[in-house]
């Protein structure tokens, strides 16, 4: 068989169930699918392919999966830092969105985020925002894979001036994109239990359930949110969502910082998933999610960056490093959140969190060829004894050399293949001038 692409001479982190690491590995790709993964015998000739990619001794691993983003918000990077969440949201972000989020800004903000993610090794993201149809159209031009959720809140929002139409608008978005593209999966995104009424939450979840798609929601992000629900409803935010019938296997809870054992038992019982966003949680002083306890309980937890307005980057390598170290110091235990666990969270567990684990998240025969190659010929990456440790504690997004999505090269030698980065930066600079003026 002649293959479309053969990747060779690399250290392959498969992230398969056994977490096999294959030295001098080869990966053969045909029609966008991985068809061979094995160690190459140097005495044997390499398989023939239309394109041969020499990994140069670098690490070859599954593309990273960012389970929580707000793509257009890259335009607000650094706009309002060092503030509490509610002050940040109500006094800065919501007003900026009302004034500056439109079809043009959403287009360029989305492209900026996609460029940043692809160049740093993220091949799939899970997004929730407004004017999501424009987000989807922009993402589609980049070659990236994405789960995209139309945002829902109970007040006027970009693209939905009448809150009474918020769920209908989301339903229309889902209808338009459901089954339209192999790389774009529509979703429904309710902002939070405190910005969406009981009726809105139920109708939004029903709209998602009709299509069997992911329902996303910020949940239990702050202590104040938890206290509010305990005061008003006598129950936690997670308990409230369960009471409304929101929690199931197609529900993704973003943040989930202020959860207790009872909440975690509910989450695992219903099969809901969690997106852990440690850097955003730290920056907004929201707290530290009990992720080691979640994992022991059996909850699927993926990694997310949140939007650039509260992180302020989309580098999942940095997020992995933070995740591993944060939980060690909080528990005074250097053994928790080991490198292998964290890599799984950024790959296969992230895929499970957004319902794509049968397609992506590991380098295995039959899966989509979403693959990244890290250049290890760097001073900060020498010597290397344990590749998995290097990925979490030494590498950064800047070390990503090549990125393949569905068998297609989208980054080669650190350069974007399908995007004009100069055009993107020029337009973003113009938009930022008006945002700065207010």
Coordinates of C-alpha atoms in Angstrom, one line a residue:
X1 CA 0.0 0.0 0.0
X2 CA 1.2 3.5 -0.8
X3 CA 0.4 5.8 2.0
X4 CA -0.5 9.5 1.8
X5 CA 1.9 10.4 4.7
X6 CA 4.5 8.6 6.7
X7 CA 5.9 10.1 9.8
X8 CA 9.2 8.5 10.8
X9 CA 12.3 8.8 13.1
X10 CA 10.3 10.1 16.1
X11 CA 9.5 9.1 19.7
X12 CA 5.8 8.3 19.5
X13 CA 3.7 9.0 22.6
X14 CA 0.6 7.0 21.6
X15 CA -1.5 7.8 24.6
X16 CA -3.3 4.5 24.0
X17 CA -4.7 2.7 27.0
X18 CA -1.2 1.3 27.9
X19 CA 0.4 4.7 27.2
X20 CA 2.9 3.0 24.9
X21 CA 6.0 5.0 23.9
X22 CA 7.5 3.9 20.7
X23 CA 11.1 4.9 20.0
X24 CA 12.1 5.2 16.3
X25 CA 8.4 5.0 15.5
X26 CA 6.6 5.3 12.2
X27 CA 3.0 6.4 11.7
X28 CA 1.3 5.7 8.3
X29 CA -1.7 7.8 7.2
X30 CA -4.2 7.1 4.5
X31 CA -7.2 9.2 3.7
X32 CA -6.8 11.1 6.9
X33 CA -6.8 7.9 9.1
X34 CA -4.0 6.3 11.0
X35 CA -3.4 2.9 9.5
X36 CA -0.1 1.8 11.0
X37 CA 1.7 2.6 14.2
X38 CA 4.9 0.7 15.0
X39 CA 8.6 0.7 15.7
X40 CA 10.7 0.9 12.6
X41 CA 13.5 -1.6 12.0
X42 CA 16.4 0.4 10.7
X43 CA 17.5 -2.6 8.6
X44 CA 14.2 -2.3 6.7
X45 CA 13.1 0.2 4.1
X46 CA 10.6 2.8 5.1
X47 CA 7.1 2.4 3.7
X48 CA 6.4 4.5 0.6
X49 CA 4.2 7.6 0.8
X50 CA 3.4 10.7 -1.2
X51 CA 4.8 12.7 1.7
X52 CA 7.6 11.6 4.1
X53 CA 7.9 13.6 7.3
X54 CA 11.2 13.1 9.2
X55 CA 10.5 13.9 12.9
X56 CA 14.2 14.2 13.5
X57 CA 14.1 12.5 16.8
X58 CA 11.4 14.7 18.1
X59 CA 8.3 13.7 20.1
X60 CA 5.3 12.7 18.0
X61 CA 2.0 12.8 19.9
X62 CA -1.7 13.4 19.6
X63 CA -2.8 16.9 18.9
X64 CA -3.8 18.7 22.1
X65 CA -7.5 19.2 22.9
X66 CA -8.6 22.5 24.5
X67 CA -11.9 21.8 26.2
X68 CA -12.9 25.3 27.1
X69 CA -12.4 28.4 25.0
X70 CA -14.1 31.7 24.0
X71 CA -12.3 32.2 20.7
X72 CA -13.2 35.8 19.8
X73 CA -12.1 37.0 23.2
X74 CA -8.5 36.9 22.1
X75 CA -9.3 40.5 21.1
X76 CA -9.6 41.3 24.9
X77 CA -6.2 39.8 25.9
X78 CA -4.9 42.0 28.7
X79 CA -7.8 44.4 28.5
X80 CA -8.8 44.0 32.2
X81 CA -6.4 42.2 34.4
X82 CA -6.0 41.7 38.2
X83 CA -9.7 41.9 39.0
X84 CA -12.3 39.7 40.7
X85 CA -14.5 37.7 38.4
X86 CA -17.7 39.7 38.8
X87 CA -15.9 43.0 38.5
X88 CA -14.0 41.7 35.5
X89 CA -17.3 40.5 33.8
X90 CA -19.8 43.2 34.7
X91 CA -17.6 46.3 34.6
X92 CA -15.2 45.4 31.7
X93 CA -16.0 42.3 29.6
X94 CA -19.7 42.6 29.2
X95 CA -19.5 46.3 28.2
X96 CA -16.6 45.6 25.8
X97 CA -18.7 42.8 24.2
X98 CA -21.7 45.1 23.9
X99 CA -19.6 47.7 22.1
X100 CA -17.1 45.8 20.1
X101 CA -18.3 42.2 19.4
X102 CA -19.8 42.1 15.9
X103 CA -19.3 39.9 12.8
X104 CA -16.0 41.5 11.8
X105 CA -14.4 41.3 15.2
X106 CA -15.6 37.8 15.8
X107 CA -14.1 36.7 12.5
X108 CA -10.6 38.2 13.2
X109 CA -10.6 37.3 16.9
X110 CA -11.4 33.7 16.0
X111 CA -8.7 33.5 13.4
X112 CA -6.2 35.0 15.9
X113 CA -7.1 32.3 18.5
X114 CA -6.9 29.5 15.9
X115 CA -3.5 30.6 14.7
X116 CA -2.2 30.7 18.3
X117 CA -3.6 27.3 19.1
X118 CA -2.4 25.6 15.9
X119 CA 1.1 27.0 16.3
X120 CA 1.2 25.7 19.9
X121 CA 0.0 22.2 19.1
X122 CA -3.8 22.4 19.8
X123 CA -5.7 20.6 17.0
X124 CA -9.2 20.6 18.6
X125 CA -11.0 23.1 20.7
X126 CA -14.4 23.3 22.4
X127 CA -15.7 26.9 22.2
X128 CA -18.7 28.7 23.5
X129 CA -19.5 32.3 22.5
X130 CA -21.9 34.6 20.6
X131 CA -22.3 34.9 16.8
X132 CA -21.1 31.3 16.7
X133 CA -22.0 30.9 13.1
X134 CA -19.3 33.5 12.2
X135 CA -16.9 31.6 14.6
X136 CA -17.7 28.4 12.7
X137 CA -17.1 29.9 9.3
X138 CA -13.8 31.3 10.4
X139 CA -12.6 28.0 12.1
X140 CA -13.5 26.1 9.0
X141 CA -10.9 28.0 6.9
X142 CA -8.1 27.1 9.3
X143 CA -8.2 23.3 9.1
X144 CA -8.7 23.0 12.8
X145 CA -11.2 20.6 14.5
X146 CA -13.8 22.2 16.9
X147 CA -16.9 21.7 18.9
X148 CA -18.6 25.1 18.8
X149 CA -21.4 26.2 21.1
X150 CA -23.8 29.1 20.4
X151 CA -23.9 31.2 23.6
X152 CA -27.1 31.6 25.6
X153 CA -27.8 34.2 28.3
X154 CA -31.0 35.9 29.6
X155 CA -30.0 39.4 28.6
X156 CA -29.3 41.0 25.2
X157 CA -26.2 39.6 23.6
X158 CA -24.2 40.1 20.4
X159 CA -26.4 38.7 17.6
X160 CA -29.3 38.0 19.9
X161 CA -30.7 41.4 21.0
X162 CA -33.9 39.8 22.3
X163 CA -33.2 37.3 25.1
X164 CA -36.5 35.6 24.4
X165 CA -35.0 34.3 21.2
X166 CA -31.8 33.0 22.7
X167 CA -32.6 29.3 22.6
X168 CA -34.2 29.5 19.2
X169 CA -31.1 31.2 17.9
X170 CA -28.9 28.4 19.3
X171 CA -31.2 25.8 17.8
X172 CA -30.9 27.4 14.3
X173 CA -27.1 27.4 14.7
X174 CA -27.2 23.7 15.5
X175 CA -29.5 22.9 12.6
X176 CA -27.2 24.7 10.2
X177 CA -24.0 23.0 11.3
X178 CA -25.1 19.6 12.4
X179 CA -23.6 17.1 10.0
X180 CA -22.3 19.8 7.7
X181 CA -18.6 19.4 8.3
X182 CA -16.4 16.5 9.6
X183 CA -14.4 19.0 11.6
X184 CA -17.1 21.3 13.0
X185 CA -19.5 19.9 15.6
X186 CA -22.2 22.2 16.8
X187 CA -23.0 22.5 20.5
X188 CA -25.2 24.6 22.9
X189 CA -23.5 26.8 25.5
X190 CA -25.4 28.3 28.4
X191 CA -23.3 30.9 30.1
X192 CA -24.0 29.8 33.7
X193 CA -26.8 28.8 36.1
X194 CA -26.9 32.4 37.4
X195 CA -27.3 34.1 34.0
X196 CA -29.8 31.6 32.6
X197 CA -33.2 31.0 34.2
X198 CA -34.6 27.6 35.0
X199 CA -36.8 27.7 31.9
X200 CA -33.9 28.8 29.7
X201 CA -31.7 26.0 31.0
X202 CA -34.3 23.3 30.4
X203 CA -35.1 24.5 26.9
X204 CA -31.4 24.8 26.0
X205 CA -30.7 21.3 27.2
X206 CA -33.7 20.0 25.4
X207 CA -32.4 21.6 22.1
X208 CA -29.0 19.9 22.6
X209 CA -30.6 16.5 23.6
X210 CA -32.7 16.5 20.4
X211 CA -29.6 16.4 18.3
X212 CA -27.5 14.3 20.8
X213 CA -24.9 17.0 21.0
X214 CA -22.8 18.6 23.8
X215 CA -24.3 21.0 26.3
X216 CA -21.7 23.3 27.9
X217 CA -22.1 25.5 31.0
X218 CA -19.8 27.4 33.4
X219 CA -20.6 25.8 36.8
X220 CA -19.5 26.4 40.4
X221 CA -16.7 28.7 39.2
X222 CA -16.6 30.9 42.4
X223 CA -17.4 30.6 46.1
X224 CA -20.0 33.4 45.6
X225 CA -21.9 31.4 43.0
X226 CA -22.1 28.4 45.3
X227 CA -23.2 30.6 48.3
X228 CA -25.8 32.2 46.1
X229 CA -27.4 28.9 45.1
X230 CA -27.2 27.5 48.6
X231 CA -29.0 30.7 49.9
X232 CA -31.6 30.9 47.1
X233 CA -32.3 27.2 46.4
X234 CA -30.8 25.3 49.4
X235 CA -28.6 23.4 47.0
X236 CA -25.2 23.7 45.2
X237 CA -25.0 24.8 41.5
X238 CA -24.3 21.2 40.5
X239 CA -27.2 20.0 42.5
X240 CA -29.4 22.7 40.9
X241 CA -28.5 21.5 37.4
X242 CA -29.1 17.9 38.4
X243 CA -32.5 18.9 39.8
X244 CA -33.4 20.5 36.4
X245 CA -32.3 17.4 34.5
X246 CA -29.3 19.0 32.9
X247 CA -26.6 16.6 34.0
X248 CA -25.9 13.6 31.7
X249 CA -23.2 12.2 29.5
X250 CA -23.5 15.0 27.0
X251 CA -23.0 17.8 29.6
X252 CA -19.6 19.6 30.0
X253 CA -19.1 21.6 33.2
X254 CA -16.5 24.3 32.8
X255 CA -14.4 25.2 35.9
X256 CA -16.3 23.2 38.6
X257 CA -14.1 24.7 41.3
X258 CA -16.5 24.8 44.2
X259 CA -17.8 21.3 44.3
X260 CA -17.9 18.8 47.2
X261 CA -18.1 15.0 47.4
X262 CA -21.8 15.1 47.0
X263 CA -21.5 17.1 43.8
X264 CA -18.8 14.8 42.5
X265 CA -20.9 11.8 43.2
X266 CA -23.7 13.4 41.1
X267 CA -21.4 14.2 38.3
X268 CA -20.0 10.7 38.0
X269 CA -23.5 9.1 38.5
X270 CA -24.9 11.1 35.5
X271 CA -21.8 10.7 33.4
X272 CA -21.2 14.5 33.0
X273 CA -17.7 15.7 32.3
X274 CA -15.5 18.6 33.6
X275 CA -13.2 21.0 31.9
X276 CA -10.4 22.1 34.3
X277 CA -9.1 25.6 33.7
X278 CA -6.4 26.1 36.3
X279 CA -4.7 29.3 35.0
X280 CA -7.9 31.2 34.5
X281 CA -9.1 30.0 37.9
X282 CA -5.9 31.2 39.4
X283 CA -5.8 34.6 37.7
X284 CA -9.4 35.4 38.7
X285 CA -8.7 34.0 42.2
X286 CA -11.7 31.6 41.8
X287 CA -10.0 28.8 43.6
X288 CA -8.5 25.4 42.9
X289 CA -10.8 22.6 41.6
X290 CA -10.4 19.3 43.5
X291 CA -9.2 17.5 40.3
X292 CA -7.3 14.6 42.0
X293 CA -10.5 13.8 43.9
X294 CA -12.5 14.1 40.7
X295 CA -10.3 11.6 39.0
X296 CA -10.4 9.2 41.9
X297 CA -14.2 9.4 41.8
X298 CA -14.2 8.5 38.2
X299 CA -15.1 11.8 36.6
X300 CA -13.7 12.5 33.1
X301 CA -11.7 15.7 33.3
X302 CA -10.2 17.5 30.3
X303 CA -8.0 20.6 30.2
X304 CA -9.0 24.1 29.0
X305 CA -7.5 27.5 28.8
X306 CA -10.7 29.6 29.0
X307 CA -10.6 32.7 26.9
X308 CA -7.5 35.0 26.4
X309 CA -9.2 37.7 28.4
X310 CA -8.7 35.6 31.6
X311 CA -5.6 33.5 31.0
X312 CA -4.0 35.3 28.9
X313 CA -2.9 32.7 26.3
X314 CA -4.0 29.5 24.7
X315 CA -0.9 27.4 25.2
X316 CA -2.0 24.0 26.5
X317 CA 1.6 23.0 27.2
X318 CA 1.8 25.8 29.8
X319 CA -1.6 24.6 31.1
X320 CA -0.3 21.1 31.6
X321 CA 2.7 22.4 33.5
X322 CA 0.5 24.5 35.7
X323 CA -2.0 21.6 36.3
X324 CA 0.7 19.3 37.5
X325 CA 2.4 21.7 39.8
X326 CA -0.6 23.5 41.2
X327 CA -2.2 20.3 42.6
X328 CA 1.1 19.1 44.0
X329 CA 1.7 22.3 46.1
X330 CA -1.9 22.5 47.2
X331 CA -1.8 19.0 48.6
X332 CA 1.9 19.0 49.6
X333 CA 2.2 15.8 47.6
X334 CA 4.7 15.7 44.7
X335 CA 3.1 12.4 43.4
X336 CA -0.3 13.7 42.5
X337 CA -1.2 14.7 38.9
X338 CA 1.9 12.9 37.4
X339 CA 2.9 13.7 33.9
X340 CA 1.1 10.8 32.3
X341 CA -2.2 11.7 33.9
X342 CA -1.9 15.3 32.8
X343 CA -1.0 14.4 29.2
X344 CA -4.1 12.2 29.1
X345 CA -6.2 15.2 30.3
X346 CA -4.8 17.2 27.4
X347 CA -5.5 14.5 24.9
X348 CA -7.7 11.4 25.2
X349 CA -9.6 12.6 28.4
X350 CA -10.2 15.9 26.6
X351 CA -11.6 14.0 23.7
X352 CA -13.9 12.0 26.0
X353 CA -15.0 15.3 27.6
X354 CA -16.3 16.6 24.3
X355 CA -17.6 13.3 22.9
X356 CA -14.9 12.7 20.3
X357 CA -12.8 9.9 21.9
X358 CA -13.6 7.5 19.1
X359 CA -12.1 9.8 16.6
X360 CA -9.2 11.6 18.2
X361 CA -7.1 11.9 21.4
X362 CA -4.6 9.1 20.8
X363 CA -2.3 7.7 18.1
X364 CA -4.1 4.4 17.3
X365 CA -5.0 2.6 14.2
X366 CA -8.4 3.7 12.9
X367 CA -8.4 7.2 14.5
X368 CA -8.1 10.5 12.7
X369 CA -4.6 11.6 12.1
X370 CA -4.5 14.6 14.4
X371 CA -0.8 14.7 15.2
X372 CA 1.8 17.1 16.4
X373 CA 5.6 16.9 16.3
X374 CA 7.8 18.6 18.8
X375 CA 11.4 19.7 18.0
X376 CA 13.6 18.4 20.8
X377 CA 16.8 19.9 19.5
X378 CA 16.7 22.7 21.9
X379 CA 18.8 23.5 25.0
X380 CA 15.9 23.4 27.4
X381 CA 15.0 20.0 26.1
X382 CA 18.3 18.3 26.6
X383 CA 19.0 15.7 28.0
X384 CA 15.8 13.8 27.8
X385 CA 15.3 10.7 30.0
X386 CA 11.5 10.5 30.1
X387 CA 9.6 11.9 27.1
X388 CA 6.3 12.2 29.0
X389 CA 8.0 14.3 31.7
X390 CA 9.5 16.6 29.1
X391 CA 6.1 17.2 27.5
X392 CA 4.7 18.5 30.8
X393 CA 7.6 20.1 32.6
X394 CA 10.0 21.3 29.9
X395 CA 8.3 21.8 26.6
X396 CA 6.2 24.7 25.5
X397 CA 3.9 25.5 22.6
X398 CA 6.9 27.2 20.9
X399 CA 8.5 23.8 20.5
X400 CA 5.8 22.5 18.2
X401 CA 7.3 22.1 14.7
X402 CA 4.6 20.4 12.6
X403 CA 0.8 20.0 13.1
X404 CA -1.5 17.6 11.2
X405 CA -5.3 17.6 11.4
X406 CA -7.2 14.8 9.7
X407 CA -4.0 13.9 7.7
X408 CA -3.7 17.5 6.4
X409 CA -0.6 19.6 7.3
X410 CA -1.8 22.8 8.9
X411 CA 1.6 23.8 10.3
X412 CA 4.9 23.0 8.7
X413 CA 8.3 24.1 10.2
X414 CA 6.4 26.4 12.6
X415 CA 4.6 28.2 9.7
X416 CA 0.8 28.1 9.2
X417 CA -0.2 26.5 5.9
X418 CA -3.8 27.7 5.5
X419 CA -3.8 31.1 7.2
X420 CA -2.3 34.5 6.4
X421 CA -0.9 35.5 9.8
X422 CA 0.2 39.0 8.6
X423 CA -3.3 39.7 7.5
X424 CA -4.8 38.5 10.8
X425 CA -2.4 40.6 12.9
X426 CA -3.0 43.7 10.8
X427 CA -6.7 43.5 11.2
X428 CA -6.5 42.7 14.9
X429 CA -4.2 45.7 15.5
X430 CA -6.8 47.9 13.9
X431 CA -9.6 46.5 16.0
X432 CA -7.6 46.8 19.2
X433 CA -7.2 50.5 18.6
X434 CA -11.0 51.0 18.8
X435 CA -11.3 48.6 21.8
X436 CA -8.7 50.5 23.7
X437 CA -10.6 53.8 23.1
X438 CA -13.7 52.2 24.6

